[in-house]
Coordinates of C-alpha atoms and ligand atoms in Angstrom, one line a residue:
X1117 CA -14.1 2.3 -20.6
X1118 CA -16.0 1.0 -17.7
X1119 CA -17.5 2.3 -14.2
X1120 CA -14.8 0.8 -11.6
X1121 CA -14.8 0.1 -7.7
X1122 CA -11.8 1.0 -5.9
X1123 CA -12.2 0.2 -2.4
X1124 CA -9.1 1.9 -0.1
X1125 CA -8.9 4.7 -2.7
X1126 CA -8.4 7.3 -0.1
X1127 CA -5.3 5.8 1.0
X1128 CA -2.0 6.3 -0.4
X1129 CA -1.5 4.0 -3.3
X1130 CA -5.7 3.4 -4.3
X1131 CA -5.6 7.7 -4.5
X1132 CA -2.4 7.6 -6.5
X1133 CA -4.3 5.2 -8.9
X1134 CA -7.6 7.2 -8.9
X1135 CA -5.6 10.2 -10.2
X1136 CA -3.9 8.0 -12.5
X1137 CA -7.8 6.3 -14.4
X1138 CA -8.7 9.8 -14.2
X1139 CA -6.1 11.4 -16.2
X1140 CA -5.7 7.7 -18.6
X1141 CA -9.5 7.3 -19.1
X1142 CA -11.9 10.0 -20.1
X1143 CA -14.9 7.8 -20.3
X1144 CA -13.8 5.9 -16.7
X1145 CA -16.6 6.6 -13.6
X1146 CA -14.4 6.0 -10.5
X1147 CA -16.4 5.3 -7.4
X1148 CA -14.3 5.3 -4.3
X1149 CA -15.7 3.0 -1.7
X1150 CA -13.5 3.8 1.7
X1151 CA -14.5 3.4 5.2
X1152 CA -11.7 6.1 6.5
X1153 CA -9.9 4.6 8.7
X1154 CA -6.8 6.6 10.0
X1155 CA -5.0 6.1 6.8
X1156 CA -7.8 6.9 4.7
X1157 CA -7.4 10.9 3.8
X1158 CA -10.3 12.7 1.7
X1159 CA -7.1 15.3 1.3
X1160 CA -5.8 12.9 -0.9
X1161 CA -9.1 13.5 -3.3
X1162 CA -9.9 17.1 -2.9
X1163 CA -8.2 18.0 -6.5
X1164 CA -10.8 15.2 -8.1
X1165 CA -13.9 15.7 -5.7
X1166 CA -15.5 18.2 -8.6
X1167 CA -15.0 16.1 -11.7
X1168 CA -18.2 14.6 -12.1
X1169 CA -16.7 10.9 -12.9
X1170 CA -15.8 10.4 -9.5
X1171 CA -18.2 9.6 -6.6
X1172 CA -16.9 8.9 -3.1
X1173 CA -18.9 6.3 -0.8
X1174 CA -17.5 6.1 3.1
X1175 CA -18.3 2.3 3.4
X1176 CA -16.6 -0.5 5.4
X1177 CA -16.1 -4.1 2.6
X1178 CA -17.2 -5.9 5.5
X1179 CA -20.4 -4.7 5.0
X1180 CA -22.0 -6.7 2.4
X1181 CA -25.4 -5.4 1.8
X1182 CA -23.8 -1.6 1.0
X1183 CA -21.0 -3.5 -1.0
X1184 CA -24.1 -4.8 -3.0
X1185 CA -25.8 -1.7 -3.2
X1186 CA -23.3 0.4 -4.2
X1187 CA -22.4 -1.7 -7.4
X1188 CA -25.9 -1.4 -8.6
X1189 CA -26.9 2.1 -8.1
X1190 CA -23.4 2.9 -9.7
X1191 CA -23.9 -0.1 -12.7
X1192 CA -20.1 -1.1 -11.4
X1193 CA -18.2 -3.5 -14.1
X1194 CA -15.2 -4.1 -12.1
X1195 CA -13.3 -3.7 -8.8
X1196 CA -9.7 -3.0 -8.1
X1197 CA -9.5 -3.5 -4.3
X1198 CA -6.9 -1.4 -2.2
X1199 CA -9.0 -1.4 0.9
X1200 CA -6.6 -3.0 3.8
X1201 CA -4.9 -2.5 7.0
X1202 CA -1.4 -2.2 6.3
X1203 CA 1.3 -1.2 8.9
X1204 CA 3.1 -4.4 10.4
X1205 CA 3.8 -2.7 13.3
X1206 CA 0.0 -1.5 14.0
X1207 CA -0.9 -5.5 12.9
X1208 CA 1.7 -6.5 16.1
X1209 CA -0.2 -4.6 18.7
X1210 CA -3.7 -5.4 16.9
X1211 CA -4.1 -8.1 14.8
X1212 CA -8.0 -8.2 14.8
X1213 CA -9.1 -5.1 12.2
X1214 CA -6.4 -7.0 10.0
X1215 CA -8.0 -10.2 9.7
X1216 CA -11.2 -8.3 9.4
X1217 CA -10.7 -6.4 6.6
X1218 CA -8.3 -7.9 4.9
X1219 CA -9.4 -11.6 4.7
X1220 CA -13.5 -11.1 5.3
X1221 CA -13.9 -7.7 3.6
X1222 CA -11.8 -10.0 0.6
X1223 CA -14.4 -12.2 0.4
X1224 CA -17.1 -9.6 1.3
X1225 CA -16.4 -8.4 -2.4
X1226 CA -15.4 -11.9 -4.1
X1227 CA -18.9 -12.7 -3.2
X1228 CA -20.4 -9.6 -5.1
X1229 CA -18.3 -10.2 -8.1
X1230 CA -19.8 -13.5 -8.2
X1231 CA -23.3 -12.4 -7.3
X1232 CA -23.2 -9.6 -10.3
X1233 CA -21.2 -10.8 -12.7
X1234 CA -18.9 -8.6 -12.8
X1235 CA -15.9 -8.4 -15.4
X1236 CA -12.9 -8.4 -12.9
X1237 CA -11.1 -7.7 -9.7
X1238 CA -7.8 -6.6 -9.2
X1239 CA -6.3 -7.8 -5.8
X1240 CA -3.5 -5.7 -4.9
X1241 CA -1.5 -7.6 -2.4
X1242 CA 1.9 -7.7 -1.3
X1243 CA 5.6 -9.1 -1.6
X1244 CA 5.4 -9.5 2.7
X1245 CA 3.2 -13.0 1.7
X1246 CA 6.1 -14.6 1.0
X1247 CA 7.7 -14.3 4.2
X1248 CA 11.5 -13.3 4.6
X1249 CA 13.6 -14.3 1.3
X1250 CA 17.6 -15.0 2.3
X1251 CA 18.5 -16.1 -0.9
X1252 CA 17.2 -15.5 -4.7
X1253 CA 13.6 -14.1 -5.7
X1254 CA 10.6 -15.8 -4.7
X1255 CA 8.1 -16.4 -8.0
X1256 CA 4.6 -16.1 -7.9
X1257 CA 3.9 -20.2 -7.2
X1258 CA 6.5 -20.2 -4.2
X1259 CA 4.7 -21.4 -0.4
X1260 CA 3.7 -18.6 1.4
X1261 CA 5.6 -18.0 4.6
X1262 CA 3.8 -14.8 6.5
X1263 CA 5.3 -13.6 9.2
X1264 CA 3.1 -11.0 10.7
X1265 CA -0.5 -10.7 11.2
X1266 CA -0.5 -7.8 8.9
X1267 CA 1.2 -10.5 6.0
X1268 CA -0.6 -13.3 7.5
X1269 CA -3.6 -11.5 6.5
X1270 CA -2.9 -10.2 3.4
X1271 CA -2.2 -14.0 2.4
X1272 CA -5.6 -15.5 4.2
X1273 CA -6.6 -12.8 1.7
X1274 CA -5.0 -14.0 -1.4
X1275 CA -5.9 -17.5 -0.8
X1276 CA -9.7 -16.5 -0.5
X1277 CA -9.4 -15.0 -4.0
X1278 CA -7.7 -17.8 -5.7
X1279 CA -10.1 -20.6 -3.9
X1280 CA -13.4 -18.3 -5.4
X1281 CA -12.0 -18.4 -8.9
X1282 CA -11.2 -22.2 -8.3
X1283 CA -14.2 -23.4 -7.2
X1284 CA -16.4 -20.7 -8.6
X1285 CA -14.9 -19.4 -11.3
X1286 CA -14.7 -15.6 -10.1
X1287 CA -12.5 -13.7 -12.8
X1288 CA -9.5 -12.4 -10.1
X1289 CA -5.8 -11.4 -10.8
X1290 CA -3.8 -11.1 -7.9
X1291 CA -0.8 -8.4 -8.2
X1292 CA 1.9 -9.0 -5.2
X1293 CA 3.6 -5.6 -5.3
X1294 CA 6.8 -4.6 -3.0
X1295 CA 7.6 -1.8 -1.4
X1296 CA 5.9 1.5 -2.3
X1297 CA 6.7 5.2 -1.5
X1298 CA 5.9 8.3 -3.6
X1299 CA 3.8 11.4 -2.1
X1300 CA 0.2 10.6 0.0
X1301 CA 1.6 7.9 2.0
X1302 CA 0.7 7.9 5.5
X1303 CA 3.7 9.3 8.2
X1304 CA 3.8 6.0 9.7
X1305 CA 5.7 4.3 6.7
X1306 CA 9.3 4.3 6.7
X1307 CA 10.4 6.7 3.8
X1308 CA 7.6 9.8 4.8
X1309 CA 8.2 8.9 8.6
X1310 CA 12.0 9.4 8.1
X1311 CA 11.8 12.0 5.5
X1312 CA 9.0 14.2 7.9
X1313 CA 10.7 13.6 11.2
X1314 CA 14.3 14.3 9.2
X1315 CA 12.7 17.9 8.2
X1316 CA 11.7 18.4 12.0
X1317 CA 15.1 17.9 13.1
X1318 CA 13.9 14.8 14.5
X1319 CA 15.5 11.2 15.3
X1320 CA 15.1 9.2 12.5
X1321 CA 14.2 5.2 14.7
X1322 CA 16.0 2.5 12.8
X1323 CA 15.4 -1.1 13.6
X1324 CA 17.7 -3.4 14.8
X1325 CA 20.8 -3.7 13.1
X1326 CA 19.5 -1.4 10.0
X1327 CA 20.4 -4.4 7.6
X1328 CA 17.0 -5.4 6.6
X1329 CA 16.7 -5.2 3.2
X1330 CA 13.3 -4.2 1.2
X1331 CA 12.7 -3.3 -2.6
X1332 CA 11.4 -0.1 -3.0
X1333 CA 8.7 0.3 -5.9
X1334 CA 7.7 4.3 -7.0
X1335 CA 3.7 4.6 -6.7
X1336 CA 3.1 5.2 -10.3
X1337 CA 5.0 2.5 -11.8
X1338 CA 2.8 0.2 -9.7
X1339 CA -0.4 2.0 -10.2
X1340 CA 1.0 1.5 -14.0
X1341 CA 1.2 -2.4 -13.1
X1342 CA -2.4 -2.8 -11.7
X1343 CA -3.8 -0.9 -15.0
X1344 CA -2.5 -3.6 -17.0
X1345 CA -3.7 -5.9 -15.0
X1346 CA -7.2 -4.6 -14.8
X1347 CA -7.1 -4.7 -18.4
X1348 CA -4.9 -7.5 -19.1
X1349 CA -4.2 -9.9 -16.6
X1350 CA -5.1 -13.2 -16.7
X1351 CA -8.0 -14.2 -14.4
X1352 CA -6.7 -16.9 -11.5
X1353 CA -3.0 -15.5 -11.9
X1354 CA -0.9 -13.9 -9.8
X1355 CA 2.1 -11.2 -10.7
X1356 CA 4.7 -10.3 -8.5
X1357 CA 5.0 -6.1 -9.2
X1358 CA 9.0 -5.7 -7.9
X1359 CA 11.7 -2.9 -9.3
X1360 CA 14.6 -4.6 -8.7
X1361 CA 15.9 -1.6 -6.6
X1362 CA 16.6 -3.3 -3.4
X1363 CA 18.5 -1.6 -0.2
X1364 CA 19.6 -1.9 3.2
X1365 CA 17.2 0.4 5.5
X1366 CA 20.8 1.5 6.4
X1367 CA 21.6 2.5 2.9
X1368 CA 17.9 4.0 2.3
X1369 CA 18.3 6.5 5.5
X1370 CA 22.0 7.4 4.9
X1371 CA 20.6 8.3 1.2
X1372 CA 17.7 10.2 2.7
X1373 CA 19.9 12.4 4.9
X1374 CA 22.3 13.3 1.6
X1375 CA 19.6 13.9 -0.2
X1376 CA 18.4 16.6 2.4
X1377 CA 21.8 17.5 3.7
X1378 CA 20.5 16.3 7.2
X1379 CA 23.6 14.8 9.9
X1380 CA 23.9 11.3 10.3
X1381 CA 23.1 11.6 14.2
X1382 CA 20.2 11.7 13.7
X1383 CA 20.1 8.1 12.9
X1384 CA 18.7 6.7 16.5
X1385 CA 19.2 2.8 16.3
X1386 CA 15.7 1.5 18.2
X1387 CA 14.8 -2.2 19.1
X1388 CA 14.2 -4.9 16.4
X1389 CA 10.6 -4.8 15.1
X1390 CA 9.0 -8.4 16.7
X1391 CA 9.3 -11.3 13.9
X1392 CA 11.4 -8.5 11.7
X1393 CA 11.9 -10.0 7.9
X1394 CA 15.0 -10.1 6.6
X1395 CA 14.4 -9.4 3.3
X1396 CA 12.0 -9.6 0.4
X1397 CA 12.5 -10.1 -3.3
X1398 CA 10.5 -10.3 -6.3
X1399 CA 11.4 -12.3 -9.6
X1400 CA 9.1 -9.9 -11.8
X1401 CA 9.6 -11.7 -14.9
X1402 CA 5.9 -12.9 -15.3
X1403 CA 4.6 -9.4 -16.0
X1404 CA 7.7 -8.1 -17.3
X1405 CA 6.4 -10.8 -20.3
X1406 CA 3.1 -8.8 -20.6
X1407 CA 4.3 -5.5 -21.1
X1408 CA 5.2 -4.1 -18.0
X1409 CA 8.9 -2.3 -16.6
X1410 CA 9.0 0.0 -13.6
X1411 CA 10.1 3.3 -15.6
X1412 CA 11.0 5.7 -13.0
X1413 CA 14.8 5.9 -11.5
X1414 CA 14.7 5.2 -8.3
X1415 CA 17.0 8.0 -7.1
X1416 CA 15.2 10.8 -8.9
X1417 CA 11.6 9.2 -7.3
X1418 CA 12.8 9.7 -4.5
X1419 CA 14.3 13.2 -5.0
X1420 CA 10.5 13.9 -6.1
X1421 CA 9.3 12.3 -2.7
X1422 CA 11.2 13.8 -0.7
X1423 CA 10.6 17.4 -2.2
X1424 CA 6.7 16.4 -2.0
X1425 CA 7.1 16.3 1.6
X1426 CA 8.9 19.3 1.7
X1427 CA 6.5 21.3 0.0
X1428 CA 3.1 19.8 1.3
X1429 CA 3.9 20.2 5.1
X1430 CA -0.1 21.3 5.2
X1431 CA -1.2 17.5 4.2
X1432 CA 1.4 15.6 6.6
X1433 CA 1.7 17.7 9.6
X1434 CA -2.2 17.5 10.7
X1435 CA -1.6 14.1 10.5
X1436 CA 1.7 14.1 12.8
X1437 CA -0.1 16.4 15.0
X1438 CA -1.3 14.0 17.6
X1439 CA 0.2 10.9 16.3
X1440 CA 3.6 9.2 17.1
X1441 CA 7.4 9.5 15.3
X1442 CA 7.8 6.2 15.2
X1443 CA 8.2 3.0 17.6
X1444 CA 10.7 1.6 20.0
X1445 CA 10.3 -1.4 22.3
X1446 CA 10.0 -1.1 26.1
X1447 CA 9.4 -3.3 29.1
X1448 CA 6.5 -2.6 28.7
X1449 CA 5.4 -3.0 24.9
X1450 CA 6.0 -1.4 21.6
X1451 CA 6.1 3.0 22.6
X1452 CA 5.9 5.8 20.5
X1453 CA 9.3 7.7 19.8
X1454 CA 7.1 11.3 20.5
X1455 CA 3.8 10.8 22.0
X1456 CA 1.3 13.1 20.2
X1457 CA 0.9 16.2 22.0
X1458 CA -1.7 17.7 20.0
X1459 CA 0.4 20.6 19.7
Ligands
NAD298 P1 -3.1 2.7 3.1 O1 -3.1 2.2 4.6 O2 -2.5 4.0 2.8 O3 -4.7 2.8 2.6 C1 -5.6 1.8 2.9 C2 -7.0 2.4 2.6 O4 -8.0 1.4 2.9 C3 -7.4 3.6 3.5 O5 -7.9 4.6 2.7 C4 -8.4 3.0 4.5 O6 -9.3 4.0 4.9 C5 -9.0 2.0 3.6 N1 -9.7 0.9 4.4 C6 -9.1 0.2 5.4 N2 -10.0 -0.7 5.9 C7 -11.1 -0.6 5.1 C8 -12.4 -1.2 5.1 N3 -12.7 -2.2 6.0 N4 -13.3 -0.9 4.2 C9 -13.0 0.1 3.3 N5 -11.9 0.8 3.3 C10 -10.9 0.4 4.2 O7 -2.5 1.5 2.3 P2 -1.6 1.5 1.0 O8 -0.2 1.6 1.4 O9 -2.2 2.5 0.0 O10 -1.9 0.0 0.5 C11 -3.0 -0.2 -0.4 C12 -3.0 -1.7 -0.7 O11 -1.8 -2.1 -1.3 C13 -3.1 -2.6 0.5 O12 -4.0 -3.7 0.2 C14 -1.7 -3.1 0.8 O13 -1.7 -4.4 1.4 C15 -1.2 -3.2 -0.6 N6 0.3 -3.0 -0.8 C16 0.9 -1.9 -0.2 C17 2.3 -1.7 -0.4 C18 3.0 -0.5 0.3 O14 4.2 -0.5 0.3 N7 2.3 0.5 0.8 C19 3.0 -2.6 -1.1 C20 2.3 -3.7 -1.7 C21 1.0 -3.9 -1.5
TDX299 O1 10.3 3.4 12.2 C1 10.7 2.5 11.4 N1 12.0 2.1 11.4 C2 12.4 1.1 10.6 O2 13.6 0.7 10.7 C3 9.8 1.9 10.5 C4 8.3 2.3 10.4 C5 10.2 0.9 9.7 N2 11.5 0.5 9.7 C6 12.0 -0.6 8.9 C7 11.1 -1.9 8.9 C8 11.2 -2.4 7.5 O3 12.4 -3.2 7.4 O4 11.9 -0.1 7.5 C9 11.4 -1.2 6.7 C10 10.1 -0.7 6.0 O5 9.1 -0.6 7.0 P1 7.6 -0.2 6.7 O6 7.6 1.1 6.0 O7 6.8 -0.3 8.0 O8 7.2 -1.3 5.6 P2 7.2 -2.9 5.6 O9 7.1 -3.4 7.0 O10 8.3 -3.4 4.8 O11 5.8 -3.1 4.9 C11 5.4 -2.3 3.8 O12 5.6 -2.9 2.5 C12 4.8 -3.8 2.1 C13 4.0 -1.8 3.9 O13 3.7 -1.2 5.1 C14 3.0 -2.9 3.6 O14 1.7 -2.4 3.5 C15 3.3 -3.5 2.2 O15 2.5 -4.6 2.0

């Protein structure tokens, strides 16, 4: 195997998949290349941060030179990049880091790949390109409709990466993945905001009218996805990573609190998120026809998640500490549900 780059792999989903080439791939070197941002979490790294095949750099994509020199001291061959901003509702009250990171620092690294040579990158993107889907399944050649900075980025993104393999030939597969959950991810994301604030005793903010419907992937099946897209994707495509398992964020909370045997008042209906999408849905079938099936149930996943949070209070509650429950809107602009206390 080879020595790969992945950029954000302190976050939730990059760490999942450094664990995952780890365990898959004896002969893998895994550099981490992450500038820890709030979502970034050496915690999420502390069981690999002995094996020798893994190296950790705290670097920003933006940065070019260090981009550079990082893949030559380390001989990289390929890149799978994670690094992003990701939370729509952080993109609504800051748009700028978004476009940043997730269209420049793209290009930041489409611009080493083509300076090195390098075999591949993965560009794990999202399902939220697409905009809000009423009807049917969008497929991977469908317009893209973004609704929020945070998807409006994510899309400047993809386009960058498509454009550099059009006009220079740079080997990139883009995966559009949907919703993920599955232990590590940040407290700010619905399932671990509601699951952690459901443990607390805490009010559980739904938006709206709760009938916003998202498909909800488990972490390894998509870190199962970008593996065979690392190794077998086809440069210049795209692949829409979706499990089929979609739900009202109704019927995902009400599941939640059976799960835990938590009351249903502590459902507190909140404000509609600003430009809220409907709903997104993936038609899958163009990787389903290289190989690849989500194969976890979704119920037992979450069963899993939820008992990760239970048991790993140490990880999320430091976190929590100091941070928010969750949004509502105001007069005055999106608030926290609980301001951080540091307490
Ligand atoms: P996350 O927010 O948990 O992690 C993002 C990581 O990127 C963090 O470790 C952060 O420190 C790092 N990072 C941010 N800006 C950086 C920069 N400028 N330079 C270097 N590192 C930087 O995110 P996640 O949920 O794990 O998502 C990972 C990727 O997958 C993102 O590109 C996201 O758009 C995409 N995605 C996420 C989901 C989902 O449901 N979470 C679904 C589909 C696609
Ligand atoms: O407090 C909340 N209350 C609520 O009702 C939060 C945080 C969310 N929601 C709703 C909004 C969405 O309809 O739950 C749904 C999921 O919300 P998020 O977890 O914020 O995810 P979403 O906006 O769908 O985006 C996610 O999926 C695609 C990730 O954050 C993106 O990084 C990924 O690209």
């Amino acid at each position: 195997m080879e020595n790969v780059l992945i950029t954000g792999g302190a976050g939730f989903i990059g760490s999942n998949f450094v664990h995952y080439v780890l365990a898959k791939y004896p002969d893998c070197k895994v550099v981490v290349f992450d500038k820890l941002t709030y979502a970034g979490n050496l915690d999420n790294l502390q069981d690999v941060a002995d094996d020798p095949r893994y190296h950790f750099v705290r670097a920003d994509i933006c940065d070019t030179e260090l981009v550079q020199q990082v893949i030559q001291e380390h001989e990289i061959q390929s890149i799978v990049n994670f690094a992003a901003d990701t939370h729509v509702d952080r993109s609504i009250l800051e748009p700028g880091s978004f476009i940043q990171t997730d269209v420049y620092g793209t290009h930041v690294l489409l611009e080493a790949i083509r300076e090195f040579g390098l075999r591949r990158m993965v560009h794990v993107s999202t399902d939220e390109v697409y905009g809000s889907v009423v009807e049917g399944s969008s497929v991977e050649t469908d317009n893209l409709l973004p609704s929020s900075p945070y998807s409006a980025s994510k899309a400047g993104g993809d386009l960058m990466c498509r454009a550099y393999h059009v006009t220079y030939g740079v080997p990139v597969v883009i995966t559009r993945g949907s919703n993920n959950f599955g232990p590590h991810q940040y407290p700010e994301k619905v399932i671990p905001l509601f699951i952690t604030n459901a443990l607390d005793d805490k009010p559980l903010p739904l938006y709206g009218d709760g009938q916003n419907v998202r498909d909800w992937l488990y972490v390894l099946d998509h870190c199962e996805a970008i593996d065979l897209m690392w190794r077998e994707g086809w440069d210049g495509e795209i692949y829409n990573v979706g499990s089929d398992d979609e739900l009202t964020n109704l019927e995902l909370t009400e599941m939640l609190l059976e799960l835990m045997g938590k009351p249903r008042s502590l459902i507190q209906f909140v404000e509609d998120r600003p430009g809220h999408d409907r709903r997104y849905s993936l038609d899958s079938t163009k990787i389903h026809q290289l190989g690849w099936q989500p194969r976890h149930d979704f119920e037992e996943a979450l069963v899993g998640t939820v008992r990760w949070y239970t048991e790993n209070r140490w990880w999320w509650e430091k976190i929590k500490r100091g941070e928010y429950e969750g949004y509502y809107q105001t007069q005055y602009g999106r608030r926290p549900v609980v301001s951080g206390s540091g307490n």
